[in-house]
Amino acid sequence: MTHDAYTPHNHHHCIDAALNNARSLCAEQGARLTPIRQRVLELVWSSHKPVGAYDLLPTLAAEGFNSAPPTVYRALDFLLGLGLVHRISTLNAFIGCSQPNTDHASCFFICRDCGKAQELAASEVQALTAQVERALGVKVEQQTTELTGLCPACLEQH
Amino acid sequence: MTHDAYTPHNHHHCIDAALNNARSLCAEQGARLTPIRQRVLELVWSSHKPVGAYDLLPTLAAEGFNSAPPTVYRALDFLLGLGLVHRISTLNAFIGCSQPNTDHASCFFICRDCGKAQELAASEVQALTAQVERALGVKVEQQTTELTGLCPACLEQH
DNA sequence: CGTAGAATTGCAACATTATAACTCAATCCA
DNA sequence: TGGATTGAGTTATAATGTTGCAATTCTACG
C-alpha cells in the first residue's frame, strides 16, 4: 500500500485503481460491470468515508439513472459479492475495498471525527481469527471488525 | 469463565448471574433497574442467541408491559450504557454481556448454524487493537468484532 | 443472423429497524 | 411538601432494506 486514508494523496488515483480492479476482476469472472454498477462503485470511492445506500440515490437520480432503493442495493450486492466494497455494519454504510483480491474479511478503523475509514491489513486480523479458533474450537468463516477512534490528523487537533 | 455458550450447562445460572451483575452494577452507579429493564435483560439472556428488539415486543405485551418500540429501545439503551448487553451490528440484534465489569469492546463469535454467540476474551482482542494503533498511528476507542462460522457442535454435524 | 435462455433493470409495494416529540407519572432530594 | 429529575406511555415518522413481478437487454448457440 502506498498510502492510507489518513495520508494526503491524489484521490483520483484511488478511484482509478478501484475501477481498474473492478474491470479486471469482472473480466476474469465473466461478470458485467454495467454503467450503474460502475457509477455506484465510483460514488462509493468518491471519498474514504463510508456512504449510506440512500445517500447515493439523489446523485444517481440527477444523472438519469433509476434511483429506487432496489437499484442501488442490487449494485451494492453485486460489488459486495465480488469483494469490491464492504459493508460497515455499525454505520449501515458501504465503503470501497482496497484489497479486493485477498481475503474476504471486512476489517476497518474508522475515525469518529473526520469519518474516514481505513481497511486493516490481513496480517493484522488473522492472528485474532487463529486465536479464537484455538480457544473456542470453532471454525471462523467470516470476520467483521470495526474499530473506532481518532486518526492521526484528528488526534493532533485535540 | 466456567463454560462458554457452546458447552452444555444449566442456563438458569447464566440468567441469575446476569441479574446479579446488573443489580450490583446499578447499585454501584445509582442507576435504577426498573421492572421493564430487568425483564428486557432477562429476555436478552433467555438464550445465547442474539435477539432483535422487535422480537421482545410480543413477550413484553403478553406480560402486560407497554410494548411500543421506544420502550424496548430505551431499556436496551440503558443496558447498553451499563455494558450489560452488546449490540450485534451485523444482525441488528442484542445479546447479554458476560463480562460487564471489564472493557467496552463488543467482540463475539457467532455460529451461523445454531446462532449461538460467544463473547471473546479481552486478551484475544487487545493484541489487534495494539497492533492497529501502532501500524496506523491512531487511537482506538471502541472495538466491534463479529466473527461468523461454525461452533464445535455444529462442526461435528457437518 | 435470430432466437431461446439468462441476466439485468424498472417499478410498486412493503417489511424491518430505529427515533422524535410530547405528555404524564414516579421518584428523588433538599 | 414541592420542585427537579428521571422514567414511561403514546403517536407518528424516519431510515434502512426487501419482495415480487414485468419489461428489457444481453449472450450464446444453432
Tab-separated table of N, CA and C (backbone and C1' of nucleotides) in Angstrom, chain B residues 32 54 69-70 73 87 92, chain C residues 17-22 27:
chain	number	residue	atom	x	y	z
B	32	ARG	N	-31.249	2.811	38.185
B	32	ARG	CA	-32.437	2.071	38.619
B	32	ARG	C	-32.752	0.917	37.683
B	54	TYR	N	-37.374	-6.038	18.164
B	54	TYR	CA	-38.784	-6.281	17.875
B	54	TYR	C	-39.218	-7.678	18.303
B	69	PRO	N	-42.148	0.248	20.423
B	69	PRO	CA	-40.699	0.221	20.188
B	69	PRO	C	-39.886	1.104	21.137
B	70	PRO	N	-40.293	2.346	21.383
B	70	PRO	CA	-39.433	3.174	22.241
B	70	PRO	C	-39.182	2.543	23.605
B	73	TYR	N	-36.455	-0.056	23.180
B	73	TYR	CA	-35.181	0.568	22.818
B	73	TYR	C	-34.601	1.354	23.985
B	87	ARG	N	-24.635	-4.766	21.307
B	87	ARG	CA	-25.362	-4.812	20.053
B	87	ARG	C	-24.537	-5.579	19.039
B	92	ASN	N	-28.348	-6.719	13.577
B	92	ASN	CA	-29.318	-5.803	14.195
B	92	ASN	C	-29.942	-6.485	15.401
C	17	DT	P	-35.757	-6.709	12.105
C	17	DT	O5'	-35.259	-5.226	12.404
C	17	DT	C5'	-34.192	-4.691	11.644
C	17	DT	C4'	-33.983	-3.246	12.009
C	17	DT	C3'	-33.842	-2.961	13.502
C	17	DT	O3'	-32.583	-2.350	13.692
C	17	DT	C1'	-35.292	-1.409	12.472
C	18	DA	P	-32.095	-1.907	15.154
C	18	DA	O5'	-32.614	-0.398	15.250
C	18	DA	C5'	-32.154	0.552	14.300
C	18	DA	C4'	-32.828	1.880	14.526
C	18	DA	C3'	-32.751	2.427	15.959
C	18	DA	O3'	-31.924	3.567	15.923
C	18	DA	C1'	-34.910	2.769	14.986
C	19	DT	P	-31.688	4.468	17.219
C	19	DT	O5'	-32.746	5.651	17.002
C	19	DT	C5'	-32.796	6.275	15.737
C	19	DT	C4'	-33.837	7.374	15.735
C	19	DT	C3'	-33.791	8.306	16.946
C	19	DT	O3'	-33.706	9.618	16.435
C	19	DT	C1'	-36.003	7.557	16.540
C	20	DA	P	-33.504	10.873	17.405
C	20	DA	O5'	-34.874	11.667	17.235
C	20	DA	C5'	-35.637	11.487	16.050
C	20	DA	C4'	-36.793	12.458	16.039
C	20	DA	C3'	-36.736	13.567	17.077
C	20	DA	O3'	-37.391	14.714	16.544
C	20	DA	C1'	-38.561	12.127	17.547
C	21	DA	P	-37.344	16.105	17.343
C	21	DA	O5'	-38.811	16.195	17.976
C	21	DA	C5'	-39.940	15.799	17.191
C	21	DA	C4'	-41.181	15.892	18.041
C	21	DA	C3'	-41.069	16.887	19.194
C	21	DA	O3'	-42.305	17.567	19.298
C	21	DA	C1'	-41.633	14.771	20.043
C	22	DC	P	-42.394	18.919	20.221
C	22	DC	O5'	-43.468	18.454	21.294
C	22	DC	C5'	-44.642	17.752	20.833
C	22	DC	C4'	-45.212	16.934	21.953
C	22	DC	C3'	-45.248	17.661	23.306
C	22	DC	O3'	-46.580	17.751	23.757
C	22	DC	C1'	-44.534	15.427	23.528
C	27	DT	P	-42.290	4.845	42.106
C	27	DT	O5'	-40.983	5.705	42.393
C	27	DT	C5'	-39.934	5.681	41.423
C	27	DT	C4'	-38.994	6.834	41.699
C	27	DT	C3'	-38.513	6.931	43.154
C	27	DT	O3'	-37.116	6.725	43.145
C	27	DT	C1'	-39.052	9.042	42.236
